[in-house]
């Protein structure tokens, strides 16, 4: 099930452009209310669930046009990548290919630029590397270009709020 753009969701249900094919299970699992936290500025949420091999609820990929969600519909998954990255790193650790307490720059020399030379793999995994966000000028095209993203992230300065990595945890979203 995928429902995006919360400001349009209620309208989509009212207009019949979003269907709940399982007798209201979507609404009942969320108490009939908005599953997005009050004050959240995200444009919407994506949720996928299968029941007996079928998606019980379908939303509009684009509420303005009514274009339905399809298997090929792309969604920004934000923090889902954190679990994938952590799993990959833990596998590399089991194989002896990475050491959590070594500086990231041992594996990615360019990362040491702009004061990040002391940030370890463990600091990155625990959100204590002093790099709280993506570069502000990243475009969708850049996100698909590995070399451009590696260069942009390596060029980021360490957050100046703290004198060195590991002092505080900040979540990169």
mmCIF file of C-alpha atoms in Angstrom:
data_model
loop_
_atom_site.group_PDB
_atom_site.id
_atom_site.type_symbol
_atom_site.label_atom_id
_atom_site.label_comp_id
_atom_site.label_asym_id
_atom_site.label_seq_id
_atom_site.Cartn_x
_atom_site.Cartn_y
_atom_site.Cartn_z
ATOM 1 C CA UNK A 1 0.000 0.000 0.000
ATOM 2 C CA UNK A 2 1.353 3.448 -0.810
ATOM 3 C CA UNK A 3 -0.180 6.718 0.180
ATOM 4 C CA UNK A 4 1.690 9.896 -0.542
ATOM 5 C CA UNK A 5 1.090 13.567 -0.126
ATOM 6 C CA UNK A 6 -0.986 13.720 3.014
ATOM 7 C CA UNK A 7 -2.626 17.037 2.120
ATOM 8 C CA UNK A 8 -4.334 15.274 -0.776
ATOM 9 C CA UNK A 9 -5.075 11.941 0.883
ATOM 10 C CA UNK A 10 -8.353 12.902 2.527
ATOM 11 C CA UNK A 11 -9.493 14.465 -0.738
ATOM 12 C CA UNK A 12 -8.469 11.318 -2.603
ATOM 13 C CA UNK A 13 -10.604 9.137 -0.316
ATOM 14 C CA UNK A 14 -13.537 11.524 -0.577
ATOM 15 C CA UNK A 15 -13.251 11.635 -4.369
ATOM 16 C CA UNK A 16 -12.793 7.871 -4.627
ATOM 17 C CA UNK A 17 -9.310 8.107 -6.175
ATOM 18 C CA UNK A 18 -7.772 6.047 -3.356
ATOM 19 C CA UNK A 19 -9.271 2.678 -2.609
ATOM 20 C CA UNK A 20 -9.245 0.661 0.558
ATOM 21 C CA UNK A 21 -9.930 -2.833 -0.730
ATOM 22 C CA UNK A 22 -9.826 -4.522 2.663
ATOM 23 C CA UNK A 23 -12.865 -3.115 4.450
ATOM 24 C CA UNK A 24 -11.169 -0.102 5.975
ATOM 25 C CA UNK A 25 -8.065 -1.821 7.313
ATOM 26 C CA UNK A 26 -5.864 1.134 6.374
ATOM 27 C CA UNK A 27 -8.020 3.529 8.336
ATOM 28 C CA UNK A 28 -8.466 1.137 11.255
ATOM 29 C CA UNK A 29 -4.731 0.546 11.665
ATOM 30 C CA UNK A 30 -4.241 4.306 11.908
ATOM 31 C CA UNK A 31 -7.306 5.008 14.029
ATOM 32 C CA UNK A 32 -8.959 6.819 11.152
ATOM 33 C CA UNK A 33 -6.551 9.705 11.576
ATOM 34 C CA UNK A 34 -3.489 11.015 9.854
ATOM 35 C CA UNK A 35 -0.535 8.649 10.405
ATOM 36 C CA UNK A 36 1.868 11.557 9.931
ATOM 37 C CA UNK A 37 2.930 13.371 13.092
ATOM 38 C CA UNK A 38 1.468 16.858 13.679
ATOM 39 C CA UNK A 39 3.919 19.558 12.667
ATOM 40 C CA UNK A 40 5.771 17.253 10.275
ATOM 41 C CA UNK A 41 6.631 19.112 7.074
ATOM 42 C CA UNK A 42 7.102 16.024 4.907
ATOM 43 C CA UNK A 43 4.870 16.027 1.832
ATOM 44 C CA UNK A 44 3.569 12.543 2.626
ATOM 45 C CA UNK A 45 4.380 8.989 3.511
ATOM 46 C CA UNK A 46 4.816 5.712 1.720
ATOM 47 C CA UNK A 47 3.815 2.460 3.314
ATOM 48 C CA UNK A 48 3.940 -0.909 1.639
ATOM 49 C CA UNK A 49 2.197 -4.009 2.899
ATOM 50 C CA UNK A 50 1.094 -7.269 1.343
ATOM 51 C CA UNK A 51 -1.836 -9.386 2.456
ATOM 52 C CA UNK A 52 -2.039 -12.841 0.871
ATOM 53 C CA UNK A 53 0.280 -11.654 -1.896
ATOM 54 C CA UNK A 54 -1.767 -8.567 -2.718
ATOM 55 C CA UNK A 55 -1.482 -4.906 -1.793
ATOM 56 C CA UNK A 56 -4.754 -4.290 0.085
ATOM 57 C CA UNK A 57 -4.702 -0.508 -0.327
ATOM 58 C CA UNK A 58 -3.678 1.599 -3.284
ATOM 59 C CA UNK A 59 -3.062 5.317 -3.265
ATOM 60 C CA UNK A 60 -2.499 7.976 -5.850
ATOM 61 C CA UNK A 61 1.124 8.505 -6.882
ATOM 62 C CA UNK A 62 0.088 11.984 -8.005
ATOM 63 C CA UNK A 63 -3.125 13.162 -6.343
ATOM 64 C CA UNK A 64 -3.332 16.169 -8.673
ATOM 65 C CA UNK A 65 -3.704 13.941 -11.739
ATOM 66 C CA UNK A 66 -5.017 10.789 -10.076
ATOM 67 C CA UNK A 67 -2.121 8.732 -11.496
ATOM 68 C CA UNK A 68 -2.216 5.484 -9.480
ATOM 69 C CA UNK A 69 0.650 3.879 -7.631
ATOM 70 C CA UNK A 70 2.130 1.054 -9.701
ATOM 71 C CA UNK A 71 4.959 -1.419 -9.064
ATOM 72 C CA UNK A 72 7.350 0.889 -10.968
ATOM 73 C CA UNK A 73 6.411 4.031 -8.989
ATOM 74 C CA UNK A 74 9.502 5.574 -7.384
ATOM 75 C CA UNK A 75 9.484 6.899 -3.827
ATOM 76 C CA UNK A 76 12.126 8.637 -1.757
ATOM 77 C CA UNK A 77 12.878 6.236 1.076
ATOM 78 C CA UNK A 78 15.122 8.482 3.213
ATOM 79 C CA UNK A 79 16.257 6.573 6.308
ATOM 80 C CA UNK A 80 15.473 3.092 4.983
ATOM 81 C CA UNK A 81 18.984 3.180 3.541
ATOM 82 C CA UNK A 82 20.433 3.352 7.058
ATOM 83 C CA UNK A 83 19.424 -0.249 7.773
ATOM 84 C CA UNK A 84 20.849 -1.424 4.458
ATOM 85 C CA UNK A 85 24.103 0.466 5.037
ATOM 86 C CA UNK A 86 24.466 -0.834 8.598
ATOM 87 C CA UNK A 87 23.826 -4.406 7.454
ATOM 88 C CA UNK A 88 26.420 -4.106 4.678
ATOM 89 C CA UNK A 89 28.998 -2.695 7.095
ATOM 90 C CA UNK A 90 28.345 -5.415 9.677
ATOM 91 C CA UNK A 91 28.899 -8.047 6.990
ATOM 92 C CA UNK A 92 32.169 -6.325 6.034
ATOM 93 C CA UNK A 93 33.153 -6.332 9.719
ATOM 94 C CA UNK A 94 32.437 -10.071 10.017
ATOM 95 C CA UNK A 95 34.722 -10.617 7.028
ATOM 96 C CA UNK A 96 37.482 -8.522 8.599
ATOM 97 C CA UNK A 97 37.289 -5.917 5.844
ATOM 98 C CA UNK A 98 36.369 -2.914 7.984
ATOM 99 C CA UNK A 99 37.198 -1.801 11.519
ATOM 100 C CA UNK A 100 34.589 0.364 13.236
ATOM 101 C CA UNK A 101 37.252 2.281 15.150
ATOM 102 C CA UNK A 102 39.373 3.233 12.138
ATOM 103 C CA UNK A 103 38.917 6.651 10.552
ATOM 104 C CA UNK A 104 36.582 6.696 7.556
ATOM 105 C CA UNK A 105 39.516 8.232 5.647
ATOM 106 C CA UNK A 106 41.337 4.868 5.785
ATOM 107 C CA UNK A 107 38.670 3.550 3.417
ATOM 108 C CA UNK A 108 37.701 6.827 1.713
ATOM 109 C CA UNK A 109 40.683 9.225 1.767
ATOM 110 C CA UNK A 110 38.739 12.202 0.379
ATOM 111 C CA UNK A 111 36.390 12.089 3.385
ATOM 112 C CA UNK A 112 39.177 13.552 5.561
ATOM 113 C CA UNK A 113 38.777 16.972 3.909
ATOM 114 C CA UNK A 114 37.571 19.948 5.924
ATOM 115 C CA UNK A 115 38.208 18.632 9.417
ATOM 116 C CA UNK A 116 36.645 15.183 9.144
ATOM 117 C CA UNK A 117 39.904 13.211 9.389
ATOM 118 C CA UNK A 118 39.142 11.990 12.930
ATOM 119 C CA UNK A 119 35.661 10.654 12.202
ATOM 120 C CA UNK A 120 35.600 6.868 12.527
ATOM 121 C CA UNK A 121 33.309 4.316 10.924
ATOM 122 C CA UNK A 122 31.662 3.935 14.343
ATOM 123 C CA UNK A 123 31.055 7.700 14.480
ATOM 124 C CA UNK A 124 29.283 7.543 11.122
ATOM 125 C CA UNK A 125 27.165 4.545 12.127
ATOM 126 C CA UNK A 126 26.121 6.239 15.376
ATOM 127 C CA UNK A 127 25.510 9.666 13.808
ATOM 128 C CA UNK A 128 28.469 11.266 15.591
ATOM 129 C CA UNK A 129 30.722 12.092 12.629
ATOM 130 C CA UNK A 130 29.817 15.786 12.599
ATOM 131 C CA UNK A 131 28.214 15.635 9.148
ATOM 132 C CA UNK A 132 24.503 16.214 9.790
ATOM 133 C CA UNK A 133 23.136 16.720 6.303
ATOM 134 C CA UNK A 134 23.518 16.448 2.561
ATOM 135 C CA UNK A 135 25.033 19.349 0.642
ATOM 136 C CA UNK A 136 22.308 21.938 0.025
ATOM 137 C CA UNK A 137 22.805 22.146 -3.736
ATOM 138 C CA UNK A 138 22.313 18.441 -4.506
ATOM 139 C CA UNK A 139 19.985 17.789 -7.427
ATOM 140 C CA UNK A 140 18.083 14.630 -8.333
ATOM 141 C CA UNK A 141 20.572 14.070 -11.148
ATOM 142 C CA UNK A 142 23.496 14.320 -8.719
ATOM 143 C CA UNK A 143 21.900 11.727 -6.438
ATOM 144 C CA UNK A 144 22.172 9.243 -9.301
ATOM 145 C CA UNK A 145 25.843 10.082 -9.946
ATOM 146 C CA UNK A 146 28.071 8.141 -7.536
ATOM 147 C CA UNK A 147 31.216 10.197 -8.228
ATOM 148 C CA UNK A 148 29.394 13.523 -7.880
ATOM 149 C CA UNK A 149 27.813 12.494 -4.563
ATOM 150 C CA UNK A 150 31.068 11.089 -3.170
ATOM 151 C CA UNK A 151 32.805 14.337 -4.061
ATOM 152 C CA UNK A 152 30.042 16.542 -2.621
ATOM 153 C CA UNK A 153 29.880 14.608 0.662
ATOM 154 C CA UNK A 154 33.661 14.471 1.022
ATOM 155 C CA UNK A 155 33.798 18.251 0.537
ATOM 156 C CA UNK A 156 31.340 18.922 3.370
ATOM 157 C CA UNK A 157 32.923 20.613 6.362
ATOM 158 C CA UNK A 158 32.629 19.000 9.768
ATOM 159 C CA UNK A 159 29.802 20.584 11.733
ATOM 160 C CA UNK A 160 31.296 23.496 13.680
ATOM 161 C CA UNK A 161 28.911 23.137 16.614
ATOM 162 C CA UNK A 162 31.203 20.638 18.323
ATOM 163 C CA UNK A 163 34.970 20.669 18.550
ATOM 164 C CA UNK A 164 35.453 17.084 17.378
ATOM 165 C CA UNK A 165 33.504 13.992 16.315
ATOM 166 C CA UNK A 166 31.830 11.748 18.903
ATOM 167 C CA UNK A 167 30.738 14.495 21.300
ATOM 168 C CA UNK A 168 27.058 14.449 20.345
ATOM 169 C CA UNK A 169 24.723 12.508 18.125
ATOM 170 C CA UNK A 170 22.769 14.225 15.364
ATOM 171 C CA UNK A 171 20.579 12.395 12.875
ATOM 172 C CA UNK A 172 21.041 12.959 9.180
ATOM 173 C CA UNK A 173 17.692 12.661 7.443
#
